[in-house]
Amino acid sequence: MSEIKFDDNSLALVQSIIKRYPEGKQKSALLPLLHLAQAEFDGWLSVPAMDYVASLLSIKPIEVYEVASFYSMFNLKPVGKCLIEVCRTSSCWLRGANEIVDHIGNKLGIKPGETTADGKFTLKTVECLGSCGTAPMLQIGDKFHEDLTFDKVDSLLDEWSNKTEHSKYLDVNTFRKN
Amino acid sequence: MSKKILLEHINVPGIETLEVYRSKGGYSSVEKALKTMTQDAIVEEVKKSGLRGRGGAGFPTGMKWSFLAKPEGVARYLVCNADESEPGTFKDRYLMEKIPHLLIEGMITSSFALGANTSYIYVRGEYFYIIKILEKAIDDAYKAGLLGKNILGTDYSLDLHVQAGAGAYICGEETALLESLEGKRGNPRIKPPFPAIAGLYACPTIVNNVETLAAVPSIVNNGGEWYAGIGIGRSTGTKLISASGHINKPGVYEIEMGITVEDFIYSDEYCGGIKNGKKLKAVVAGGSSVPILPADLILTTANGEKRLMSYESLADGGFASGTMLGSGGFIVMDETTSIVENLYTFARFYHHESCGQCSPCREGTAWMEKILHKIKDGHGTLADVDLLWEIQSKIEGNTICPLGDAAAWPVASAIRHFKAEFEDYVKNPSSISKVKHYHNMNNLATA
Ligand SMILES: Cc1cc2nc3c(=O)[nH]c(=O)nc-3n(C[C@H](O)[C@H](O)[C@H](O)COP(=O)(O)O)c2cc1C
Ligand code: SF4
Ligand code: FES
């Protein structure tokens, strides 16, 4: 478990993000900051992590909880090192998304919503990710893996079983520092 | 060859960079607007162009802009809607990824026309890799003096920022988007007041789709009349269509409004026909929210005319026999497709995405998902099909935002046009397996 405190680099980014909004409207920075917190603190938002974000923005913790619980990209429980999100809405379903989900589930021995016993993988099914023309698809961190085949899925699973870092949607360099 | 406006230079190597983009005439609309035109003159050209919002509703952009309140001393905002979460739609992503400066140019020119000095691009959080691309492009635009203080030496200043969403289709609804941008849950607001009067931070705000704003530079450069001369009738200009499903060539296509649907599906310039030589069964023409149409009705209207890719032609016949252009998310289904199962994926989607503020939407979408789950698994009854019809009819028109309607229409149209298939699922569950796992596993097994 990492300590719940951003390093200097992240804190500088926090200040630069807050400056994007008018005086007194710093609450607008809440979503970007929650993303940053999730990326920095093990891929999920613990209560201390959310309280920390509240303190950075001078807002009440409840204002953070109610937002964090609304959006599907925020994990309120720990997830595996590699969070696999498979789209199974219409266009992906038409091109075999259910079979991809089953294939991954069988390989990892888990069902959608579950994490492997070794904490490596979490399998999640999600709704349309805007990749319908390259279906079936899945997302890991900020990467889209498209036109999936069983082979492609297998090599992704291999690749990720050897990694030690968490899958992340963003890092401190995603946003411009203005 | 059809007319290309937005994608004219899409295949130029390096077009995502400022340098190459400028070498192709990029940012000339900023030069022209800021140095030679008044704000009102730009709004006038956009009105003349007949440009309609590309986010789904098709509202005339120039008219929307002219509603913007301009109280003295109050900031105004332009917010670009890049939430793109309507199933079947992936064109905004394509534009932002391949030619990010076109959107930035459109935002600068449009912000100037509206008198906004701070503007935001709200991008769905799942598109973080696109956010990276936009942030780099914005950084380069600042360095080139196209953003920031005194743009190109004029007295106009603009700051442009990207905001990341976090996974919520409802944040594509413009007032939910503004709530989200204020750091809140994405609950749509009750309208009026409309954003043009009280939007972001209760200030006058215009919300426009990525593709809408990307069309503005060409209108400013060539004039509204030029744009109005492209397309057909009140469907002026070009439209990006996201084509997916059982076709040979899925992808994003820029079409001149008015080509035939048949041409779009079968010609090699576009979808290239149905995959594996199969027959066409049905099409969802404008993203998940619009009514599904069976093959005969998508190709020809009830009057026997060829159906065209335009707002009017796709809507011809109303909901009895027509559909909508919507966001241009064109999902094609071949003869093996189970309409019931496809509808189930939509029902699950809307249930998942309902913000929960209105009972008809919150409860209705949950019921519809449950009933469809039951029917698709072969446990439904004829009464369930009637109940499904009943529920959708009670959601439509009874909610705060149009998500309720969007959830109802796919259900209504599937039952309207494919009632026999629902009855088959109910009366003859053993026939289901024939359609259920039709997917060609070999397709997935080969690289
Ligand atoms: C549930 C719902 C989702 C929507 N999603 C989007 C979206 O992802 N992108 C978009 O541009 N418009 C979306 N819209 C339409 C917006 O509310 C708004 O009309 C649009 O952004 C206006 O821009 P335009 O006039 O340029 O189309 C959505 C509307 C609803 C009701
Ligand atoms: S219609 Fe649905 S999504 Fe829209 S405000 Fe009501 S509950 Fe929320
Ligand atoms: S339906 Fe899967 S990405 Fe759109």
XYZ file of C-alpha atoms and ligand atoms in Angstrom:
668
model
C 0.000 0.000 0.000
C 1.477 3.320 -1.008
C 1.402 6.263 1.357
C -1.561 8.534 0.591
C 0.325 11.623 -0.474
C 1.259 12.903 -3.941
C 4.939 13.507 -4.675
C 6.149 16.995 -5.651
C 5.736 16.311 -9.341
C 2.092 15.321 -8.915
C 1.452 18.214 -6.539
C 2.744 20.631 -9.168
C 0.341 19.047 -11.658
C -2.526 19.398 -9.170
C -1.831 23.131 -8.886
C -1.676 23.495 -12.649
C -4.977 21.631 -13.093
C -6.728 23.801 -10.495
C -5.618 26.889 -12.432
C -7.632 25.740 -15.435
C -10.846 26.848 -13.736
C -11.951 30.276 -12.522
C -11.198 31.431 -8.966
C -13.368 29.611 -6.473
C -14.345 26.894 -8.972
C -11.543 24.522 -7.982
C -14.113 21.746 -7.484
C -14.032 21.393 -11.269
C -10.656 19.714 -10.784
C -12.275 16.836 -8.908
C -12.501 14.302 -11.754
C -8.939 14.820 -13.005
C -7.628 14.632 -9.424
C -9.526 11.440 -8.680
C -8.044 9.929 -11.834
C -4.590 10.965 -10.674
C -5.181 9.586 -7.174
C -6.395 6.267 -8.559
C -3.338 6.022 -10.819
C -0.904 6.876 -8.014
C -2.513 4.894 -5.187
C -2.688 1.285 -6.433
C -5.473 1.583 -8.997
C -8.397 2.279 -6.680
C -9.874 4.996 -4.481
C -9.751 4.167 -0.800
C -11.533 6.422 1.692
C -8.218 7.974 2.801
C -7.373 8.645 -0.861
C -10.716 10.380 -1.394
C -10.324 12.358 1.839
C -6.902 13.448 0.653
C -8.357 14.721 -2.641
C -11.078 16.557 -0.671
C -8.397 18.300 1.389
C -6.459 19.338 -1.727
C -9.586 21.010 -3.132
C -10.910 22.355 0.183
C -14.229 20.558 -0.267
C -16.111 18.172 2.025
C -15.274 14.461 1.811
C -18.928 13.670 1.025
C -18.652 15.800 -2.132
C -15.887 13.465 -3.252
C -17.623 10.208 -2.285
C -20.822 11.074 -4.112
C -18.875 11.836 -7.284
C -16.490 8.874 -7.073
C -19.441 6.502 -6.721
C -21.218 7.935 -9.790
C -18.575 7.260 -12.433
C -17.766 3.768 -13.635
C -14.029 4.329 -14.125
C -13.454 4.920 -10.421
C -12.796 1.719 -8.517
C -14.029 1.867 -4.966
C -12.537 -1.535 -4.210
C -9.056 -2.892 -4.946
C -8.591 -4.385 -8.411
C -5.966 -6.664 -9.894
C -2.699 -5.288 -11.265
C -4.149 -5.638 -14.717
C -7.733 -4.460 -15.112
C -9.177 -5.940 -18.301
C -12.290 -4.164 -19.547
C -14.114 -5.913 -22.374
C -16.845 -4.111 -24.293
C -19.877 -6.236 -25.047
C -22.404 -3.730 -26.383
C -24.088 -4.264 -29.760
C -21.285 -3.755 -32.306
C -18.822 -5.760 -30.208
C -21.423 -8.412 -29.407
C -22.125 -8.731 -33.159
C -18.478 -9.595 -33.686
C -17.929 -12.026 -30.845
C -17.487 -10.067 -27.586
C -19.211 -12.738 -25.483
C -16.814 -15.356 -26.802
C -13.877 -13.104 -25.911
C -15.214 -12.667 -22.373
C -15.675 -16.430 -22.018
C -12.217 -17.100 -23.398
C -10.536 -14.755 -20.918
C -12.678 -16.051 -18.072
C -11.730 -19.653 -18.849
C -8.046 -18.860 -19.155
C -7.948 -16.978 -15.868
C -10.475 -19.124 -14.059
C -12.638 -16.142 -13.075
C -15.989 -14.639 -14.018
C -16.600 -11.010 -14.990
C -16.327 -8.857 -11.871
C -13.800 -11.173 -10.226
C -10.073 -10.955 -9.510
C -7.636 -13.857 -9.772
C -6.412 -15.306 -6.460
C -2.885 -13.999 -7.090
C -4.247 -10.455 -7.506
C -2.873 -10.175 -11.032
C -6.006 -9.820 -13.131
C -9.490 -8.367 -12.775
C -11.999 -9.042 -15.551
C -14.711 -6.462 -16.080
C -17.354 -6.156 -18.792
C -18.118 -2.607 -19.881
C -20.365 -0.771 -22.305
C -19.385 0.770 -25.664
C -15.913 2.316 -25.606
C -16.111 4.007 -29.012
C -14.197 1.301 -30.785
C -17.144 -0.336 -32.537
C -15.512 -0.289 -35.979
C -12.612 -2.370 -34.688
C -14.702 -4.799 -32.648
C -14.304 -6.904 -30.626
C -12.154 -4.829 -28.326
C -10.895 -4.472 -24.788
C -9.141 -1.780 -22.801
C -6.234 -2.130 -20.392
C -5.187 1.155 -18.824
C -5.194 3.837 -21.517
C -4.639 1.320 -24.320
C -7.335 0.008 -26.643
C -6.756 -3.470 -28.021
C -8.873 -3.863 -31.108
C -9.882 -6.406 -33.757
C -9.326 -9.036 -31.094
C -8.675 -12.688 -31.824
C -8.095 -15.438 -29.257
C -4.385 -15.313 -30.151
C -4.166 -11.592 -29.495
C -5.903 -12.050 -26.162
C -3.536 -14.861 -25.193
C -0.434 -12.813 -25.864
C -1.877 -9.882 -23.886
C -2.472 -12.157 -20.908
C 1.096 -13.477 -21.216
C 2.491 -9.991 -21.417
C 0.625 -8.843 -18.340
C 1.416 -11.876 -16.193
C 5.048 -10.789 -16.338
C 4.473 -7.148 -15.449
C 4.788 -5.748 -11.950
C 3.210 -2.325 -12.408
C -0.493 -1.475 -12.315
C -2.478 -0.750 -15.466
C -3.232 2.997 -15.484
C -5.484 5.330 -17.428
C -3.034 8.207 -17.072
C 0.230 9.307 -15.522
C 1.632 12.673 -14.426
C 2.635 13.457 -17.994
C -0.794 12.986 -19.575
C -1.904 16.521 -18.770
C -0.109 19.602 -19.956
C 1.405 21.747 -17.215
C 0.284 25.274 -17.999
C -15.749 10.597 -55.603
C -17.589 12.298 -52.839
C -16.809 15.597 -51.231
C -14.342 15.611 -48.345
C -14.191 18.564 -45.996
C -13.232 17.298 -42.548
C -11.146 14.387 -43.777
C -9.652 16.092 -46.845
C -6.108 15.858 -45.490
C -6.537 12.879 -43.190
C -4.016 10.733 -45.061
C -1.281 13.365 -45.230
C 1.668 12.000 -43.216
C 2.202 14.070 -40.073
C -1.151 15.887 -40.319
C -1.487 15.464 -36.541
C 1.403 17.910 -36.091
C 0.963 21.677 -36.094
C 3.608 22.131 -38.764
C 2.079 19.846 -41.366
C -1.457 20.936 -40.464
C -0.498 24.571 -41.114
C 1.244 23.690 -44.360
C -2.133 22.422 -45.575
C -3.813 25.732 -44.840
C -4.603 24.892 -41.216
C -5.513 27.778 -38.886
C -6.314 30.097 -41.788
C -9.853 30.504 -40.407
C -8.383 31.882 -37.185
C -6.370 34.426 -39.167
C -9.430 35.374 -41.240
C -11.893 35.509 -38.344
C -9.759 37.419 -35.865
C -8.298 39.887 -38.353
C -11.073 40.544 -40.850
C -14.456 39.536 -39.404
C -16.780 40.667 -36.643
C -18.283 38.170 -34.214
C -21.755 38.723 -35.652
C -20.521 38.193 -39.204
C -19.179 34.752 -38.272
C -22.433 33.749 -36.586
C -24.218 34.935 -39.737
C -22.065 32.707 -41.979
C -22.680 29.704 -39.739
C -26.418 30.413 -39.936
C -26.249 30.628 -43.720
C -24.336 27.352 -43.915
C -27.281 25.433 -42.521
C -24.842 23.459 -40.313
C -26.744 21.307 -37.827
C -25.393 19.877 -34.587
C -23.575 16.615 -35.182
C -23.950 15.331 -31.599
C -27.258 13.692 -32.348
C -30.074 16.211 -32.124
C -29.313 18.075 -35.380
C -30.197 21.509 -34.012
C -29.113 24.380 -36.307
C -25.783 25.601 -34.956
C -26.028 29.233 -36.073
C -29.426 29.573 -34.423
C -28.125 28.064 -31.181
C -25.230 30.512 -31.221
C -27.589 33.458 -31.708
C -29.436 32.487 -28.472
C -26.282 33.052 -26.402
C -26.987 35.670 -23.733
C -24.426 38.465 -23.547
C -24.888 40.260 -20.243
C -22.230 42.900 -19.603
C -19.267 41.765 -17.518
C -20.269 38.069 -17.360
C -17.945 35.402 -18.779
C -19.217 33.219 -21.644
C -18.026 29.708 -22.351
C -17.742 27.358 -25.276
C -17.675 23.703 -24.260
C -16.911 20.987 -26.756
C -18.783 17.759 -26.198
C -16.292 14.960 -26.804
C -18.015 12.508 -24.495
C -18.852 10.248 -27.446
C -20.479 7.292 -25.715
C -23.484 6.507 -27.896
C -23.026 2.851 -28.856
C -21.999 2.578 -32.493
C -20.338 6.013 -32.595
C -16.579 6.519 -32.899
C -16.138 9.421 -35.317
C -15.128 12.120 -32.801
C -12.372 9.875 -31.550
C -11.165 9.438 -35.132
C -11.085 13.193 -35.766
C -9.314 14.003 -32.505
C -6.779 11.252 -32.950
C -5.954 11.835 -36.603
C -6.307 15.583 -36.971
C -6.494 17.179 -33.515
C -5.671 20.673 -34.769
C -8.887 20.805 -36.800
C -10.901 20.696 -33.577
C -8.604 23.217 -31.899
C -8.892 25.551 -34.887
C -12.674 25.174 -34.803
C -12.694 25.944 -31.088
C -10.598 29.098 -31.452
C -12.659 30.473 -34.330
C -15.948 29.568 -32.639
C -14.865 30.887 -29.226
C -13.994 34.193 -30.886
C -17.404 34.320 -32.583
C -19.123 33.725 -29.247
C -16.900 36.036 -27.228
C -15.600 33.268 -24.974
C -12.161 33.674 -23.430
C -12.019 30.267 -21.763
C -13.174 27.076 -23.426
C -13.155 23.419 -22.503
C -13.119 20.142 -24.377
C -14.874 17.491 -22.279
C -13.511 14.108 -23.365
C -14.823 10.791 -22.088
C -12.314 9.328 -19.622
C -11.901 6.085 -21.531
C -10.225 8.157 -24.273
C -7.170 9.070 -22.156
C -4.821 8.293 -25.016
C -6.715 10.897 -27.062
C -6.458 13.361 -24.198
C -2.673 12.974 -24.452
C -2.824 13.785 -28.169
C -5.041 16.833 -27.576
C -2.872 18.125 -24.738
C 0.189 17.971 -26.971
C -1.634 19.731 -29.809
C -2.903 22.442 -27.450
C 0.592 22.912 -26.068
C 1.936 23.404 -29.588
C -0.869 25.849 -30.404
C 0.000 27.914 -27.315
C 3.669 27.979 -28.337
C 2.716 29.160 -31.824
C 0.680 32.049 -30.423
C -2.632 30.523 -31.544
C -3.838 30.234 -27.958
C -3.213 32.348 -24.902
C -2.939 36.128 -24.738
C -3.308 38.284 -27.854
C -3.731 35.532 -30.405
C -1.793 36.288 -33.625
C -1.126 39.781 -32.297
C -4.823 40.708 -32.048
C -6.511 41.780 -28.828
C -8.367 38.474 -28.581
C -7.235 36.016 -25.875
C -8.356 32.447 -25.284
C -7.433 29.660 -22.904
C -8.364 26.145 -23.981
C -8.382 23.172 -21.624
C -9.194 19.495 -21.806
C -11.404 17.972 -19.119
C -11.488 14.215 -18.563
C -14.758 12.454 -17.851
C -14.790 9.226 -15.883
C -17.175 6.783 -17.474
C -20.803 7.898 -17.747
C -22.791 8.022 -20.994
C -25.189 10.496 -19.427
C -22.415 13.112 -19.310
C -22.886 13.425 -23.083
C -26.211 15.120 -22.335
C -25.205 18.747 -22.330
C -26.444 19.797 -18.894
C -25.087 16.624 -17.271
C -21.796 17.408 -18.983
C -21.774 20.865 -17.407
C -22.531 19.403 -13.971
C -19.656 16.970 -14.459
C -17.353 19.772 -15.572
C -18.238 21.547 -12.326
C -16.967 18.480 -10.447
C -20.352 16.960 -9.622
C -22.361 13.832 -10.422
C -23.611 13.853 -13.988
C -27.279 14.500 -13.252
C -29.004 16.377 -16.105
C -30.522 19.724 -15.159
C -34.128 20.669 -15.664
C -34.448 22.978 -18.686
C -35.100 25.871 -18.989
C -32.862 27.648 -18.316
C -30.910 26.462 -21.340
C -27.111 26.572 -21.227
C -27.107 29.546 -23.628
C -28.621 31.554 -20.746
C -27.226 29.755 -17.689
C -24.690 27.025 -18.371
C -21.231 26.454 -16.936
C -20.933 28.178 -13.525
C -24.385 29.638 -14.344
C -22.788 31.704 -17.140
C -24.004 31.753 -20.766
C -22.544 28.672 -22.448
C -22.646 26.977 -25.837
C -22.140 23.219 -25.972
C -21.258 21.742 -29.361
C -20.149 18.389 -30.622
C -16.575 17.802 -31.892
C -17.681 17.306 -35.498
C -19.852 20.445 -35.432
C -16.942 22.604 -34.296
C -14.583 20.935 -36.764
C -16.859 22.066 -39.610
C -16.631 25.748 -38.624
C -13.178 26.495 -40.143
C -14.321 25.452 -43.628
C -17.446 27.605 -43.293
C -15.455 30.651 -42.211
C -12.907 30.107 -44.982
C -15.335 29.458 -47.836
C -18.522 31.142 -46.663
C -21.834 29.799 -45.428
C -23.315 29.739 -48.909
C -20.587 27.432 -50.164
C -21.301 24.966 -47.339
C -25.046 25.185 -47.901
C -24.459 24.206 -51.531
C -23.120 20.827 -50.435
C -25.519 18.093 -49.391
C -29.243 17.954 -49.943
C -32.090 20.232 -48.808
C -31.839 21.075 -45.128
C -29.145 18.448 -44.651
C -26.239 20.600 -45.721
C -22.577 19.691 -45.859
C -20.914 16.413 -45.096
C -21.369 13.992 -42.204
C -19.045 11.533 -40.583
C -20.577 8.092 -40.361
C -19.205 5.460 -37.985
C -19.883 2.143 -39.679
C -19.737 -1.096 -37.696
C -21.196 -4.576 -37.444
C -21.401 -7.182 -40.187
C -19.801 -5.259 -43.037
C -16.643 -5.800 -45.015
C -15.112 -2.420 -44.255
C -16.015 -1.001 -40.844
C -14.654 2.480 -40.201
C -15.333 6.219 -40.259
C -16.527 7.637 -43.578
C -17.186 11.221 -44.560
C -20.204 11.314 -46.842
C -21.896 14.117 -48.665
C -25.436 14.199 -47.306
C -27.830 12.720 -49.817
C -26.033 9.603 -51.051
C -28.288 6.546 -50.961
C -28.213 4.174 -48.015
C -27.806 1.361 -50.506
C -24.697 2.950 -51.942
C -23.315 3.485 -48.455
C -23.778 -0.147 -47.455
C -22.792 -1.860 -50.686
C -20.301 0.314 -52.551
C -16.597 -0.324 -52.137
C -15.996 3.311 -51.359
C -17.846 2.816 -48.065
C -18.926 -0.330 -46.192
C -18.163 -2.698 -49.075
C -21.218 -4.897 -48.555
C -22.210 -7.468 -45.972
C -19.525 -9.700 -44.504
C -19.202 -13.310 -45.620
C -21.644 -12.784 -48.494
C -24.593 -12.844 -46.086
C -27.861 -10.947 -46.500
C -28.731 -7.720 -44.725
C -31.267 -8.107 -41.922
C -31.429 -4.774 -40.122
C -29.657 -1.471 -39.506
C -29.432 0.902 -36.566
C -28.624 4.024 -38.566
C -27.798 6.735 -36.045
C -26.412 5.237 -32.851
C -28.116 2.933 -30.337
C -30.867 5.432 -29.494
C -32.548 5.572 -32.894
C -35.186 3.112 -34.110
C -33.867 -0.067 -35.736
C -35.141 -0.691 -39.276
C -35.400 -3.963 -41.207
C -33.514 -4.234 -44.516
C -36.407 -3.255 -46.779
C -37.248 -0.090 -44.821
C -33.670 1.116 -44.455
C -33.073 0.788 -48.206
C -36.400 2.256 -49.356
C -38.967 4.425 -47.629
C -42.542 3.229 -47.147
C -43.372 5.233 -50.297
C -40.944 3.157 -52.295
C -38.319 5.893 -52.713
C -34.654 5.133 -52.252
C -33.675 6.104 -48.716
C -30.904 8.690 -48.506
C -28.291 9.446 -45.900
C -29.820 12.735 -44.715
C -31.764 13.969 -41.688
C -35.028 14.154 -43.649
C -34.871 10.953 -45.645
C -33.863 8.761 -42.713
C -36.747 10.245 -40.717
C -39.219 9.786 -43.562
C -42.255 7.865 -42.347
C -41.831 8.932 -38.734
C -41.381 6.157 -36.216
C -43.842 3.910 -38.054
C -41.405 3.238 -40.882
C -38.488 5.627 -40.466
C -35.616 6.349 -38.092
C -33.105 9.179 -37.469
C -29.612 10.208 -38.533
C -28.721 10.777 -34.864
C -24.981 10.700 -34.251
C -24.315 8.755 -37.455
C -23.484 5.498 -35.669
C -24.407 3.019 -38.405
C -24.658 -0.555 -37.080
C -25.275 -3.235 -39.699
C -26.711 -6.672 -38.896
C -26.695 -9.684 -41.177
C -29.381 -12.346 -41.548
C -28.022 -14.462 -38.681
C -28.421 -11.720 -36.086
C -30.781 -12.150 -33.186
C -32.701 -8.886 -32.873
C -33.792 -9.880 -29.360
C -30.246 -10.393 -28.132
C -29.008 -7.246 -29.778
C -31.812 -5.341 -28.085
C -30.842 -6.925 -24.796
C -27.358 -5.369 -25.101
C -28.970 -1.961 -25.621
C -31.391 -2.412 -22.718
C -28.538 -3.393 -20.417
C -26.624 -0.357 -21.626
C -29.435 2.120 -20.861
C -30.107 0.577 -17.487
C -26.429 0.865 -16.637
C -26.294 4.482 -17.817
C -29.536 5.867 -16.334
C -28.571 8.522 -13.784
C -31.512 7.503 -11.633
C -33.168 10.894 -11.135
C -36.510 10.050 -12.795
C -38.518 7.001 -11.755
C -39.777 6.070 -15.254
C -36.206 5.915 -16.560
C -34.553 4.407 -13.479
C -37.191 1.706 -12.926
C -38.238 1.283 -16.554
C -34.747 0.612 -17.894
C -34.177 -1.946 -15.119
C -37.440 -3.731 -15.961
C -36.729 -3.732 -19.675
C -33.310 -5.281 -19.129
C -34.758 -7.945 -16.837
C -37.578 -8.871 -19.189
C -35.285 -9.032 -22.208
C -32.853 -11.180 -20.273
C -35.697 -13.546 -19.531
C -36.934 -13.616 -23.124
C -33.507 -14.077 -24.681
C -32.803 -17.034 -22.406
C -36.022 -18.681 -23.503
C -38.027 -18.124 -20.318
C -40.312 -15.349 -21.584
C -44.071 -15.323 -22.172
C -46.253 -13.456 -24.633
C -47.373 -11.292 -21.730
C -43.727 -10.267 -21.237
C -43.571 -8.926 -24.791
C -46.716 -6.873 -24.155
C -45.308 -5.670 -20.845
C -42.111 -4.599 -22.580
C -44.157 -2.534 -25.020
C -46.165 -1.045 -22.171
C -43.062 -0.042 -20.190
C -41.280 1.656 -23.063
C -44.423 3.653 -23.873
C -44.586 4.900 -20.278
C -40.968 6.084 -20.236
C -41.116 8.072 -23.459
C -41.769 11.757 -22.864
C -41.932 11.406 -19.072
C -38.383 12.137 -18.040
C -36.052 15.060 -17.338
C -33.643 14.309 -20.161
C -33.905 12.441 -23.472
C -32.072 9.338 -22.187
C -35.467 7.949 -21.260
C -36.687 8.314 -24.863
C -33.400 6.930 -26.122
C -33.939 3.811 -24.030
C -37.546 3.436 -25.172
C -37.132 3.866 -28.937
C -34.915 0.837 -29.624
C -37.356 -1.365 -27.709
C -40.422 0.050 -29.440
C -38.911 -0.253 -32.911
C -37.603 -3.793 -32.382
C -41.061 -4.951 -31.309
C -42.740 -2.945 -34.072
C -40.640 -4.437 -36.855
C -39.643 -7.839 -35.464
C -42.601 -8.928 -33.344
C -42.546 -12.408 -34.884
C -39.003 -12.968 -33.661
C -39.972 -12.076 -30.083
C -42.887 -14.490 -30.328
C -40.568 -17.197 -31.611
C -38.311 -16.758 -28.609
C -41.310 -17.159 -26.359
C -43.222 -19.938 -28.096
C -40.383 -21.986 -29.388
C -37.362 -21.585 -27.121
C -35.646 -24.592 -28.661
C -35.268 -22.629 -31.920
C -33.189 -20.018 -30.116
C -29.941 -21.938 -30.120
C -29.930 -21.663 -33.895
C -29.464 -17.928 -33.750
C -27.852 -17.618 -30.387
C -24.297 -18.709 -30.978
C -23.988 -18.007 -34.632
C -20.693 -16.151 -34.291
C -18.083 -17.524 -36.561
C -15.563 -18.754 -34.028
C -13.048 -19.217 -36.818
C -12.990 -15.477 -37.273
C -11.800 -15.049 -33.724
C -9.389 -17.946 -33.894
C -7.426 -16.603 -36.843
C -5.084 -13.671 -36.457
C -28.169 10.708 -23.138
C -27.538 11.654 -24.091
C -26.230 11.458 -24.497
C -25.616 12.349 -25.385
N -24.326 12.117 -25.749
C -23.714 13.000 -26.570
C -22.341 12.822 -26.922
O -21.683 11.865 -26.502
N -21.764 13.740 -27.734
C -22.457 14.824 -28.206
O -21.889 15.646 -28.913
N -23.746 15.005 -27.894
C -24.387 14.130 -27.085
N -25.693 14.355 -26.737
C -26.357 15.581 -27.256
C -26.024 16.783 -26.372
O -26.970 16.878 -25.327
C -26.068 18.101 -27.157
O -27.278 18.165 -27.832
C -24.952 18.261 -28.141
O -23.702 18.104 -27.531
C -25.026 19.616 -28.773
O -24.030 19.776 -29.739
P -24.381 19.900 -31.271
O -25.513 20.865 -31.394
O -23.129 20.381 -31.890
O -24.772 18.533 -31.711
C -26.329 13.462 -25.874
C -27.649 13.646 -25.477
C -28.252 12.762 -24.603
C -29.657 12.993 -24.198
S -34.179 10.410 -18.108
Fe -32.875 8.918 -17.068
S -30.798 9.690 -17.407
Fe -32.188 11.401 -17.912
S -32.351 12.568 -16.005
Fe -34.014 11.045 -15.968
S -33.157 9.265 -14.872
Fe -31.449 10.572 -15.486
S -19.884 -1.469 -29.077
Fe -17.951 -2.089 -28.301
S -16.744 -0.335 -28.618
Fe -18.706 0.308 -29.306
